[in-house]
XYZ file of N, CA and C in Angstrom:
831
model
N 0.833 -1.210 0.000
C 0.000 0.000 0.000
C 0.864 1.256 0.000
N 1.931 1.232 0.804
C 2.821 2.393 0.886
C 3.478 2.714 -0.446
N 4.013 1.694 -1.191
C 4.601 1.995 -2.500
C 3.600 2.635 -3.459
N 2.336 2.209 -3.414
C 1.311 2.785 -4.294
C 1.082 4.257 -3.980
N 1.019 4.576 -2.685
C 0.838 5.972 -2.269
C 2.040 6.817 -2.689
N 3.227 6.262 -2.550
C 4.442 6.981 -2.939
C 4.474 7.253 -4.441
N 4.036 6.249 -5.222
C 3.998 6.427 -6.673
C 3.000 7.512 -7.053
N 1.821 7.492 -6.423
C 0.805 8.500 -6.711
C 1.312 9.895 -6.346
N 1.999 9.984 -5.211
C 2.549 11.277 -4.793
C 3.606 11.769 -5.780
N 4.412 10.840 -6.291
C 5.450 11.217 -7.250
C 4.825 11.721 -8.554
N 3.757 11.060 -9.008
C 3.073 11.477 -10.235
C 2.468 12.861 -10.068
N 1.801 13.081 -8.938
C 1.185 14.381 -8.682
C 2.240 15.479 -8.613
N 3.347 15.194 -7.937
C 4.429 16.172 -7.846
C 4.994 16.504 -9.226
N 5.174 15.465 -10.042
C 5.679 15.679 -11.397
C 4.744 16.575 -12.203
N 3.435 16.316 -12.106
C 2.469 17.120 -12.845
C 2.463 18.561 -12.362
N 2.524 18.736 -11.050
C 2.519 20.095 -10.502
C 3.749 20.886 -10.939
N 4.870 20.201 -11.128
C 6.090 20.878 -11.552
C 6.153 21.086 -13.066
N 5.629 20.110 -13.814
C 5.761 20.169 -15.271
C 4.742 21.098 -15.920
N 3.536 21.186 -15.371
C 2.503 22.016 -15.992
C 2.938 23.475 -16.102
N 3.460 24.096 -15.035
C 3.923 25.494 -15.199
C 5.047 25.643 -16.216
N 5.957 24.670 -16.244
C 7.075 24.738 -17.195
C 6.565 24.644 -18.628
N 5.648 23.712 -18.874
C 5.089 23.546 -20.215
C 4.277 24.770 -20.618
N 3.577 25.364 -19.665
C 2.791 26.561 -19.955
C 3.687 27.724 -20.358
N 4.767 27.910 -19.615
C 5.706 28.979 -19.943
C 6.323 28.746 -21.314
N 6.651 27.496 -21.613
C 7.238 27.184 -22.914
C 6.246 27.474 -24.044
N 4.983 27.104 -23.844
C 3.965 27.356 -24.863
C 3.787 28.849 -25.088
N 3.743 29.618 -24.022
C 3.596 31.062 -24.159
C 4.788 31.668 -24.894
N 5.955 31.073 -24.701
C 7.175 31.625 -25.302
C 7.182 31.501 -26.826
N 6.477 30.508 -27.378
C 6.508 30.317 -28.824
C 5.324 30.973 -29.527
N 4.362 31.503 -28.760
C 3.217 32.156 -29.381
C 3.628 33.517 -29.938
N 2.901 34.007 -30.954
C 3.300 35.242 -31.638
C 3.462 36.450 -30.724
N 2.633 36.538 -29.684
C 2.698 37.713 -28.815
C 4.025 37.818 -28.071
N 4.753 36.703 -27.945
C 6.029 36.704 -27.229
C 7.212 36.413 -28.151
N 6.954 36.124 -29.405
C 8.030 35.759 -30.328
C 8.672 37.010 -30.910
N 9.996 37.109 -30.882
C 10.658 38.301 -31.425
C 10.472 38.389 -32.935
N 10.495 39.591 -33.493
C 10.337 39.748 -34.946
C 11.510 39.118 -35.685
N 11.294 38.730 -36.951
C 12.387 38.106 -37.710
C 13.496 39.089 -38.010
N 14.721 38.587 -38.041
C 15.860 39.422 -38.426
C 15.850 39.634 -39.942
N 16.188 40.829 -40.399
C 16.229 41.074 -41.848
C 17.181 40.087 -42.523
N 16.740 39.524 -43.622
C 17.544 38.535 -44.337
C 18.521 39.234 -45.263
N 19.722 38.716 -45.332
C 20.716 39.240 -46.262
C 20.241 38.968 -47.684
N 20.273 39.995 -48.506
C 19.785 39.867 -49.876
C 20.486 38.725 -50.625
N 19.670 37.841 -51.196
C 20.208 36.732 -51.965
C 20.486 35.487 -51.157
N 20.340 35.540 -49.831
C 20.577 34.343 -49.019
C 19.409 33.374 -49.174
N 19.619 32.076 -48.943
C 18.561 31.089 -49.147
C 17.352 31.352 -48.251
N 16.165 31.171 -48.816
C 14.916 31.303 -48.063
C 13.890 30.365 -48.675
N 13.172 29.671 -47.829
C 12.204 28.679 -48.294
C 10.795 29.111 -47.910
N 9.894 29.091 -48.871
C 8.488 29.438 -48.666
C 7.632 28.196 -48.877
N 6.791 27.876 -47.905
C 5.860 26.751 -48.031
C 4.457 27.321 -48.227
N 3.804 26.895 -49.298
C 2.484 27.400 -49.677
C 1.482 26.252 -49.605
N 0.401 26.456 -48.878
C -0.644 25.431 -48.762
C -1.812 25.812 -49.655
N -2.140 24.952 -50.604
C -3.262 25.190 -51.500
C -4.470 24.384 -51.025
N -5.645 24.971 -51.195
C -6.882 24.247 -50.907
C -7.420 23.691 -52.206
N -8.705 23.729 -52.376
C -9.298 23.295 -53.635
C -10.261 24.372 -54.095
N -10.344 24.566 -55.402
C -11.279 25.550 -55.938
C -10.931 26.962 -55.550
N -11.812 27.596 -54.756
C -11.666 29.003 -54.410
C -10.404 29.316 -53.635
N -10.016 28.442 -52.709
C -8.798 28.687 -51.929
C -7.581 28.760 -52.846
N -7.491 27.838 -53.791
C -6.355 27.837 -54.710
C -6.370 29.066 -55.605
N -7.543 29.426 -56.133
C -7.643 30.589 -57.014
C -7.215 31.862 -56.285
N -7.644 32.024 -55.042
C -7.278 33.216 -54.272
C -5.784 33.238 -53.970
N -5.236 32.091 -53.603
C -3.807 32.034 -53.281
C -2.960 32.398 -54.496
N -3.288 31.842 -55.664
C -2.502 32.133 -56.863
C -2.642 33.588 -57.275
N -3.834 34.168 -57.083
C -4.025 35.580 -57.406
C -3.168 36.457 -56.501
N -3.042 36.072 -55.238
C -2.221 36.837 -54.305
C -0.735 36.664 -54.622
N -0.316 35.440 -54.924
C 1.087 35.179 -55.217
C 1.541 35.878 -56.497
N 0.600 36.116 -57.413
C 0.955 36.790 -58.663
C 1.418 38.216 -58.413
N 1.085 38.772 -57.239
C 1.466 40.141 -56.904
C 2.715 40.197 -56.033
N 3.282 39.030 -55.720
C 4.461 38.952 -54.861
C 5.655 38.492 -55.686
N 6.811 39.053 -55.439
C 8.006 38.653 -56.175
C 8.584 37.380 -55.563
N 8.229 36.245 -56.107
C 8.705 34.970 -55.569
C 10.170 34.700 -55.888
N 10.806 35.559 -56.676
C 12.248 35.418 -56.886
C 13.006 35.589 -55.572
N 12.372 36.238 -54.579
C 13.031 36.430 -53.293
C 13.145 35.133 -52.498
N 12.379 34.128 -52.899
C 12.400 32.848 -52.180
C 13.113 31.822 -53.042
N 14.248 31.344 -52.565
C 15.088 30.473 -53.384
C 14.506 29.075 -53.559
N 13.584 28.692 -52.704
C 12.931 27.392 -52.866
C 11.497 27.514 -52.379
N 10.579 26.897 -53.117
C 9.167 26.939 -52.756
C 8.619 25.522 -52.660
N 7.851 25.282 -51.628
C 7.203 23.984 -51.423
C 5.701 24.202 -51.507
N 5.057 23.495 -52.416
C 3.604 23.585 -52.572
C 2.974 22.343 -51.948
N 1.986 22.538 -51.106
C 1.283 21.433 -50.464
C -0.139 21.375 -50.995
N -0.539 20.214 -51.509
C -1.911 20.009 -51.975
C -2.475 18.761 -51.310
N -3.797 18.683 -51.240
C -4.456 17.538 -50.622
C -4.649 16.424 -51.639
N -4.724 15.207 -51.169
C -4.921 14.062 -52.049
C -6.233 14.214 -52.817
N -6.188 13.855 -54.097
C -7.364 13.965 -54.948
C -7.537 15.328 -55.580
N -6.693 16.288 -55.234
C -6.810 17.644 -55.769
C -5.781 17.848 -56.877
N -6.004 17.171 -57.992
C -5.092 17.299 -59.120
C -5.130 18.707 -59.716
N -6.275 19.360 -59.590
C -6.424 20.712 -60.127
C -5.390 21.657 -59.511
N -5.285 21.635 -58.183
C -4.344 22.535 -57.507
C -2.904 22.184 -57.843
N -2.595 20.884 -57.942
C -1.237 20.475 -58.290
C -0.858 20.975 -59.681
N -1.774 20.857 -60.628
C -1.510 21.339 -61.978
C -1.339 22.854 -62.011
N -2.168 23.553 -61.221
C -2.068 25.009 -61.155
C -0.713 25.440 -60.574
N -0.212 24.693 -59.587
C 1.089 25.018 -58.995
C 2.207 24.858 -60.028
N 2.190 23.748 -60.766
C 3.204 23.536 -61.810
C 3.113 24.626 -62.896
N 1.891 24.976 -63.272
C 1.707 26.008 -64.298
C 2.201 27.363 -63.796
N 1.931 27.660 -62.522
C 2.383 28.921 -61.945
C 3.907 28.994 -61.956
N 4.567 27.901 -61.606
C 6.026 27.878 -61.585
C 6.599 28.020 -62.989
N 5.935 27.408 -63.975
C 6.404 27.536 -65.356
C 6.293 28.982 -65.828
N 5.211 29.649 -65.449
C 5.054 31.055 -65.812
C 6.067 31.931 -65.082
N 6.360 31.585 -63.842
C 7.336 32.342 -63.068
C 8.715 32.254 -63.705
N 9.040 31.084 -64.226
C 10.351 30.879 -64.832
C 10.518 31.676 -66.120
N 9.410 31.817 -66.870
C 9.492 32.492 -68.169
C 9.162 33.976 -68.105
N 8.567 34.422 -66.983
C 8.140 35.821 -66.889
C 9.329 36.739 -66.649
N 9.256 37.982 -67.089
C 10.315 38.957 -66.788
C 10.303 39.288 -65.310
N 11.447 39.753 -64.799
C 11.542 40.102 -63.388
C 10.619 41.256 -63.057
N 10.076 41.219 -61.860
C 9.164 42.255 -61.396
C 9.935 43.537 -61.136
N 9.368 44.639 -61.549
C 9.998 45.937 -61.303
C 9.652 46.427 -59.908
N 10.434 47.352 -59.351
C 10.149 47.854 -58.012
C 8.738 48.400 -57.917
N 8.145 48.242 -56.766
C 6.752 48.634 -56.584
C 6.627 49.713 -55.516
N 7.604 50.597 -55.422
C 7.509 51.674 -54.443
C 6.302 52.558 -54.721
N 5.963 52.693 -55.986
C 4.776 53.454 -56.333
C 3.694 52.526 -56.820
N 3.069 51.799 -55.928
C 2.016 50.853 -56.297
C 0.853 51.614 -56.912
N 0.292 51.034 -57.949
C -0.777 51.721 -58.657
C -2.152 51.367 -58.140
N -2.295 50.337 -57.322
C -3.614 50.012 -56.796
C -3.492 49.410 -55.410
N -4.617 49.341 -54.724
C -4.643 48.879 -53.336
C -4.174 47.442 -53.217
N -4.570 46.597 -54.170
C -4.200 45.183 -54.083
C -2.694 45.007 -54.133
N -2.021 45.725 -55.036
C -0.574 45.611 -55.126
C 0.099 46.123 -53.857
N -0.399 47.226 -53.319
C 0.180 47.771 -52.093
C -0.012 46.809 -50.938
N -1.188 46.209 -50.851
C -1.456 45.265 -49.770
C -0.588 44.021 -49.908
N -0.439 43.533 -51.135
C 0.410 42.360 -51.344
C 1.850 42.670 -50.963
N 2.304 43.891 -51.246
C 3.649 44.300 -50.861
C 3.806 44.267 -49.350
N 2.768 44.709 -48.618
C 2.821 44.693 -47.162
C 2.880 43.268 -46.633
N 2.079 42.374 -47.217
C 2.108 40.979 -46.780
C 3.463 40.365 -47.062
N 4.028 40.687 -48.215
C 5.355 40.184 -48.561
C 6.388 40.615 -47.513
N 6.268 41.869 -47.045
C 7.232 42.380 -46.076
C 7.090 41.732 -44.715
N 5.978 41.030 -44.456
C 5.798 40.352 -43.174
C 6.661 39.107 -43.063
N 7.082 38.552 -44.215
C 7.779 37.271 -44.205
C 9.250 37.400 -43.896
N 9.983 36.373 -44.296
C 11.403 36.325 -43.966
C 12.200 37.350 -44.746
N 11.629 37.924 -45.797
C 12.364 38.876 -46.612
C 12.057 40.304 -46.190
N 11.853 40.531 -44.908
C 11.494 41.860 -44.420
C 12.549 42.891 -44.772
N 13.775 42.434 -45.006
C 14.832 43.381 -45.316
C 15.090 43.532 -46.797
N 14.232 42.976 -47.659
C 14.449 43.074 -49.093
C 13.285 43.758 -49.751
N 13.478 44.189 -50.990
C 12.407 44.832 -51.739
C 11.753 43.814 -52.641
N 10.595 44.203 -53.225
C 9.909 43.322 -54.161
C 10.447 43.485 -55.574
N 11.343 44.391 -55.767
C 11.822 44.658 -57.109
C 12.929 43.730 -57.540
N 13.604 44.109 -58.602
C 14.712 43.312 -59.123
C 15.811 43.185 -58.082
N 16.352 42.012 -57.909
C 17.443 41.799 -56.965
C 18.739 42.306 -57.593
N 19.269 43.366 -57.022
C 20.451 43.994 -57.597
C 21.662 43.076 -57.492
N 22.477 43.126 -58.509
C 23.706 42.363 -58.485
C 23.524 40.907 -58.889
N 22.295 40.518 -59.255
C 22.053 39.134 -59.654
C 21.745 39.104 -61.147
N 22.348 38.189 -61.848
C 22.130 38.088 -63.280
C 20.796 37.423 -63.556
N 20.287 37.627 -64.764
C 19.038 36.995 -65.189
C 19.159 35.474 -65.116
N 20.333 34.959 -65.512
C 20.503 33.509 -65.507
C 20.434 32.950 -64.091
N 21.054 33.646 -63.145
C 21.059 33.164 -61.775
C 19.662 33.210 -61.178
N 18.923 34.294 -61.455
C 17.567 34.404 -60.927
C 16.669 33.333 -61.533
N 16.845 33.043 -62.822
C 16.052 31.990 -63.453
C 16.346 30.639 -62.839
N 17.653 30.400 -62.546
C 18.016 29.126 -61.930
C 17.389 28.999 -60.546
N 17.438 30.085 -59.776
C 16.873 30.050 -58.434
C 15.367 29.884 -58.480
N 14.693 30.546 -59.450
C 13.245 30.516 -59.508
C 12.705 29.137 -59.849
N 13.536 28.274 -60.425
C 13.061 26.959 -60.840
C 13.105 25.949 -59.707
N 13.554 26.351 -58.524
C 13.672 25.431 -57.399
C 12.347 25.358 -56.651
N 11.601 24.303 -56.898
C 10.332 24.133 -56.217
C 9.961 22.655 -56.180
N 8.983 22.328 -55.341
C 8.493 20.953 -55.250
C 7.008 20.997 -54.892
N 6.262 20.066 -55.433
C 4.835 19.935 -55.132
C 4.619 18.609 -54.409
N 4.081 18.668 -53.203
C 3.855 17.467 -52.403
C 2.361 17.276 -52.140
N 1.930 16.040 -52.186
C 0.533 15.703 -51.898
C 0.456 14.985 -50.561
N -0.450 15.438 -49.699
C -0.645 14.808 -48.393
C -2.108 14.414 -48.253
N -2.413 13.477 -47.364
C -3.813 13.061 -47.182
C -4.700 14.240 -46.793
N -5.908 14.238 -47.314
C -6.857 15.301 -47.003
C -7.303 15.188 -45.547
N -7.329 16.320 -44.849
C -7.709 16.305 -43.433
C -9.174 15.922 -43.240
N -10.029 16.421 -44.113
C -11.454 16.081 -44.017
C -12.081 16.260 -45.390
N -12.695 15.204 -45.875
C -13.360 15.257 -47.168
C -14.718 15.934 -47.025
N -15.265 16.370 -48.144
C -16.582 17.001 -48.142
C -17.628 15.984 -47.675
N -18.473 16.383 -46.756
C -19.542 15.552 -46.186
C -19.009 14.379 -45.363
N -17.723 14.415 -45.008
C -17.179 13.341 -44.182
C -17.744 13.415 -42.770
N -17.997 12.273 -42.171
C -18.528 12.216 -40.811
C -17.527 12.794 -39.820
N -18.035 13.523 -38.839
C -17.165 14.100 -37.814
C -16.515 13.010 -36.963
N -17.150 11.850 -36.894
C -16.599 10.752 -36.093
C -15.306 10.212 -36.701
N -15.224 10.228 -38.007
C -14.027 9.700 -38.673
C -12.971 10.771 -38.937
N -13.334 12.038 -38.754
C -12.399 13.130 -39.039
C -11.112 13.058 -38.225
N -11.160 12.735 -36.909
C -9.898 12.660 -36.151
C -8.887 11.685 -36.751
N -9.360 10.592 -37.335
C -8.453 9.589 -37.898
C -7.781 10.125 -39.167
N -8.559 10.795 -40.040
C -7.953 11.357 -41.249
C -7.050 12.540 -40.896
N -7.430 13.291 -39.857
C -6.584 14.410 -39.427
C -5.245 13.904 -38.914
N -5.251 12.780 -38.190
C -3.995 12.204 -37.710
C -3.128 11.734 -38.872
N -3.765 11.214 -39.914
C -3.021 10.798 -41.100
C -2.370 12.008 -41.771
N -3.100 13.123 -41.805
C -2.547 14.361 -42.355
C -1.376 14.849 -41.506
N -1.553 14.804 -40.201
C -0.501 15.245 -39.285
C 0.775 14.434 -39.478
N 0.626 13.130 -39.602
C 1.783 12.256 -39.783
C 2.522 12.577 -41.084
N 1.779 12.977 -42.124
C 2.411 13.313 -43.397
C 3.066 14.689 -43.366
N 2.558 15.591 -42.497
C 3.086 16.957 -42.452
C 4.462 17.037 -41.801
N 4.692 16.227 -40.779
C 5.927 16.338 -39.996
C 7.180 16.229 -40.867
N 7.328 15.175 -41.692
C 8.557 15.103 -42.502
C 8.680 16.245 -43.509
N 7.557 16.748 -44.023
C 7.623 17.849 -44.989
C 8.097 19.140 -44.333
N 7.843 19.271 -43.033
C 8.269 20.467 -42.311
C 9.715 20.381 -41.825
N 10.318 19.209 -41.977
C 11.685 19.023 -41.480
C 12.692 18.669 -42.557
N 12.247 18.087 -43.667
C 13.155 17.555 -44.670
C 13.105 18.404 -45.937
N 14.260 18.914 -46.415
C 15.595 18.753 -45.823
C 15.872 19.705 -44.663
N 15.055 20.779 -44.555
C 15.212 21.738 -43.457
C 13.875 22.435 -43.255
N 13.601 22.939 -42.060
C 12.333 23.642 -41.827
C 12.211 24.870 -42.720
N 11.061 25.085 -43.353
C 10.893 26.280 -44.184
C 10.916 27.544 -43.334
N 11.278 28.645 -43.956
C 11.312 29.918 -43.242
C 9.908 30.458 -43.001
N 9.043 30.299 -43.997
C 7.722 30.912 -43.928
C 6.665 29.963 -44.474
N 5.518 29.898 -43.789
C 4.359 29.126 -44.231
C 3.253 30.116 -44.568
N 2.703 30.015 -45.760
C 1.642 30.916 -46.207
C 0.403 30.098 -46.544
N -0.735 30.462 -45.955
C -1.970 29.736 -46.208
C -3.151 30.682 -46.151
N -4.266 30.230 -46.718
C -5.489 31.038 -46.677
C -6.709 30.232 -46.234
N -6.481 29.159 -45.482
C -7.612 28.583 -44.776
C -8.119 27.183 -45.053
N -7.558 26.397 -45.988
C -8.075 25.029 -46.128
C -7.822 24.220 -44.865
N -8.662 23.200 -44.638
C -8.562 22.405 -43.407
C -7.192 21.765 -43.256
N -6.605 21.338 -44.362
C -5.288 20.712 -44.309
C -4.252 21.663 -43.718
N -4.389 22.955 -44.027
C -3.434 23.937 -43.504
C -3.531 24.065 -41.998
N -4.734 23.887 -41.443
C -4.898 23.964 -39.991
C -4.058 22.895 -39.305
N -4.107 21.673 -39.833
C -3.316 20.584 -39.266
C -1.828 20.871 -39.421
N -1.438 21.373 -40.592
C -0.017 21.644 -40.848
C 0.526 22.718 -39.904
N -0.265 23.755 -39.654
C 0.213 24.828 -38.781
C 0.308 24.348 -37.340
N -0.636 23.533 -36.892
C -0.519 22.977 -35.546
C 0.682 22.032 -35.449
N 0.988 21.338 -36.548
C 2.189 20.499 -36.565
C 3.442 21.357 -36.433
N 3.463 22.497 -37.127
C 4.619 23.395 -37.019
C 4.730 23.969 -35.611
N 3.590 24.192 -34.970
C 3.608 24.699 -33.592
C 4.221 23.672 -32.650
N 3.883 22.403 -32.877
C 4.452 21.344 -32.043
C 5.959 21.237 -32.240
N 6.411 21.362 -33.474
C 7.857 21.299 -33.751
C 8.585 22.476 -33.118
N 7.969 23.650 -33.150
C 8.580 24.812 -32.504
C 8.581 24.653 -30.988
N 7.534 24.054 -30.457
C 7.460 23.828 -29.010
C 8.625 22.962 -28.549
N 8.925 21.930 -29.337
C 10.024 21.021 -29.009
C 11.362 21.518 -29.565
N 11.311 22.583 -30.358
C 12.511 23.156 -30.983
C 13.292 22.104 -31.771
N 12.557 21.299 -32.526
C 13.168 20.251 -33.341
C 14.049 20.905 -34.408
N 15.276 20.449 -34.516
C 16.267 21.016 -35.437
C 16.415 22.523 -35.234
N 16.206 22.951 -34.007
C 16.350 24.353 -33.615
C 15.485 25.274 -34.477
N 14.313 24.756 -34.882
C 13.456 25.539 -35.765
C 12.939 26.810 -35.088
N 12.698 26.749 -33.788
C 12.204 27.943 -33.104
C 13.335 28.926 -32.818
N 14.435 28.425 -32.302
C 15.539 29.320 -31.948
C 16.149 29.967 -33.186
N 16.027 29.343 -34.356
C 16.551 29.927 -35.595
C 15.519 30.785 -36.329
N 14.308 30.899 -35.759
C 13.283 31.742 -36.377
C 12.612 31.121 -37.576
N 12.621 29.797 -37.668
C 11.991 29.110 -38.796
C 10.488 28.910 -38.523
N 9.783 28.419 -39.559
C 8.366 28.052 -39.457
C 7.485 29.221 -39.028
N 7.807 30.410 -39.495
C 6.894 31.527 -39.258
C 5.669 31.368 -40.161
N 4.538 31.876 -39.698
C 3.287 31.605 -40.409
C 2.516 32.893 -40.688
N 1.977 32.976 -41.909
C 1.064 34.048 -42.288
C -0.226 33.404 -42.780
N -1.322 33.793 -42.156
C -2.644 33.294 -42.547
C -3.428 34.454 -43.152
N -3.902 34.274 -44.368
C -4.725 35.275 -45.044
C -6.145 34.737 -45.135
N -7.067 35.378 -44.438
C -8.450 34.924 -44.465
C -9.043 35.099 -45.857
N -9.924 34.200 -46.235
C -10.518 34.230 -47.564
C -11.274 35.536 -47.809
N -11.207 36.015 -49.045
C -11.935 37.219 -49.441
C -13.435 37.031 -49.256
N -13.904 35.780 -49.319
C -15.335 35.514 -49.177
C -15.830 35.719 -47.751
N -14.910 35.799 -46.786
C -15.292 36.002 -45.388
C -15.410 37.497 -45.123
N -16.651 37.966 -45.094
C -16.919 39.394 -44.986
C -17.222 39.817 -43.549
N -18.046 39.044 -42.848
C -18.503 39.439 -41.512
C -18.024 38.511 -40.409
N -17.625 37.297 -40.750
C -17.277 36.312 -39.736
C -16.107 35.476 -40.211
N -15.191 35.159 -39.302
C -14.038 34.336 -39.655
C -14.464 32.910 -39.952
N -13.690 32.247 -40.795
C -13.910 30.824 -41.049
C -13.519 30.018 -39.815
N -13.895 28.742 -39.789
C -13.514 27.893 -38.664
C -11.993 27.797 -38.563
N -11.319 27.634 -39.701
C -9.854 27.599 -39.682
C -9.287 28.892 -39.125
N -9.887 30.015 -39.525
C -9.421 31.301 -39.037
C -9.617 31.461 -37.540
N -10.751 31.007 -37.034
C -11.012 31.130 -35.598
C -10.049 30.262 -34.788
N -9.669 29.116 -35.342
C -8.748 28.224 -34.640
C -7.311 28.744 -34.653
N -6.920 29.393 -35.754
C -5.508 29.732 -35.948
C -5.161 31.179 -35.639
N -6.153 32.007 -35.401
C -5.906 33.448 -35.251
C -4.861 33.751 -34.186
N -4.873 33.010 -33.083
C -3.955 33.311 -31.992
C -2.626 32.595 -32.038
N -2.431 31.690 -33.019
C -1.196 30.903 -33.034
C -0.305 31.217 -34.234
N -0.839 31.900 -35.261
C -0.006 32.262 -36.405
C 0.685 33.589 -36.121
N 1.794 33.838 -36.817
C 2.547 35.073 -36.590
C 1.796 36.300 -37.089
N 1.155 36.190 -38.234
C 0.355 37.298 -38.752
C -0.967 36.728 -39.269
N -2.054 37.384 -38.916
C -3.385 36.967 -39.344
C -4.009 38.138 -40.085
N -4.180 37.972 -41.395
C -4.589 39.069 -42.271
C -6.011 38.843 -42.764
N -6.848 39.869 -42.661
C -8.214 39.818 -43.185
C -8.312 40.775 -44.363
N -9.295 40.534 -45.229
C -9.417 41.325 -46.449
C -10.633 42.247 -46.450
N -11.336 42.287 -45.343
C -12.461 43.218 -45.202
C -12.256 44.027 -43.928
N -12.452 45.319 -44.032
C -12.185 46.209 -42.907
C -13.047 45.879 -41.699
N -14.246 45.329 -41.939
C -15.135 44.983 -40.839
C -14.605 43.871 -39.951
N -13.623 43.095 -40.438
C -13.037 42.009 -39.647
C -11.765 42.432 -38.919
N -11.337 43.662 -39.124
C -10.118 44.117 -38.453
C -10.315 44.110 -36.937
N -9.377 43.501 -36.237
C -9.447 43.436 -34.788
C -10.280 42.303 -34.237
N -10.933 41.531 -35.120
C -11.749 40.402 -34.655
C -10.851 39.343 -34.033
N -11.286 38.773 -32.927
C -10.511 37.751 -32.234
C -10.996 36.356 -32.620
N -10.056 35.401 -32.613
C -10.393 34.012 -32.858
C -10.569 33.251 -31.564
N -10.836 31.952 -31.668
C -11.016 31.120 -30.486
C -9.729 31.033 -29.674
N -8.589 31.151 -30.337
C -7.298 31.055 -29.658
C -6.682 32.427 -29.388
N -7.500 33.484 -29.472
C -6.983 34.826 -29.266
C -6.513 35.437 -30.568
N -5.625 36.419 -30.477
C -5.122 37.064 -31.668
C -6.108 38.094 -32.217
N -5.649 38.855 -33.181
C -6.472 39.886 -33.803
C -6.220 39.905 -35.310
N -7.287 40.134 -36.063
C -7.153 40.235 -37.495
C -6.563 41.570 -37.916
N -5.659 41.549 -38.905
C -5.063 42.776 -39.449
C -5.632 43.027 -40.842
N -6.121 44.223 -41.062
C -6.669 44.570 -42.376
C -5.565 45.172 -43.224
N -5.275 44.552 -44.380
C -4.224 45.014 -45.275
C -4.760 45.308 -46.670
N -6.057 45.484 -46.774
C -6.645 45.701 -48.083
C -6.993 44.384 -48.754
N -7.543 44.475 -49.956
C -7.891 43.277 -50.725
C -6.638 42.756 -51.406
N -6.339 41.487 -51.219
C -5.084 40.924 -51.723
C -5.258 40.099 -52.976
N -6.499 39.824 -53.388
C -6.727 38.940 -54.547
C -7.239 39.738 -55.738
């Protein structure tokens, strides 16, 4: 009887000591306590991970990316859900157009709100110290070579349309298991950009877990920063993905002024940066 009581006391003591430590660690990796990214040296390697949804999510993401100079990112990882061949094809087509398109000119004098807003979102990422214009000192050949570095990965869908809520946890776990190696191999991406598909919710929580454990020093090196752009279709109320992720992503951007300052289930506030699509 005495050994059982001693074991129970040891477990309780462990929990009482570990809970505050884990809480402090969790608070330390949340955006409100995370230091801003250091300006990146122009031309240094930077990896951007883009999560595509299906249909409208993909169309909005590609419209936004068309206004951003992706030459600043030396490698891009596109994530699509299983069965979404449309988004995978669109990603390959976008990269082919990027390779053949002329370099973007400086946008200090943006001609419309969408371009100005996209410039602001671009500055939130790892390239905060660079411009959206032509990279000075780099030849056309070198920029073309860098722009061709990309990969498209397919992961299990977190939840299919009309899927039962009872089976959703199992498919979500399958998605989570597929996300972990993509976030680590060959190295953690610098920036994750998404606009709300369910698969992205699982991926961002996976990145949060990796930062919590500081796997491959991803947190201490400032990797796995996240920008969430709420869908343009969300005018008065955040999506479920938005409500879940508002307090855990580094920047949460809304496209309607009426959503500015709106809080999600996990805290955080929406930032209005104009229409981005």
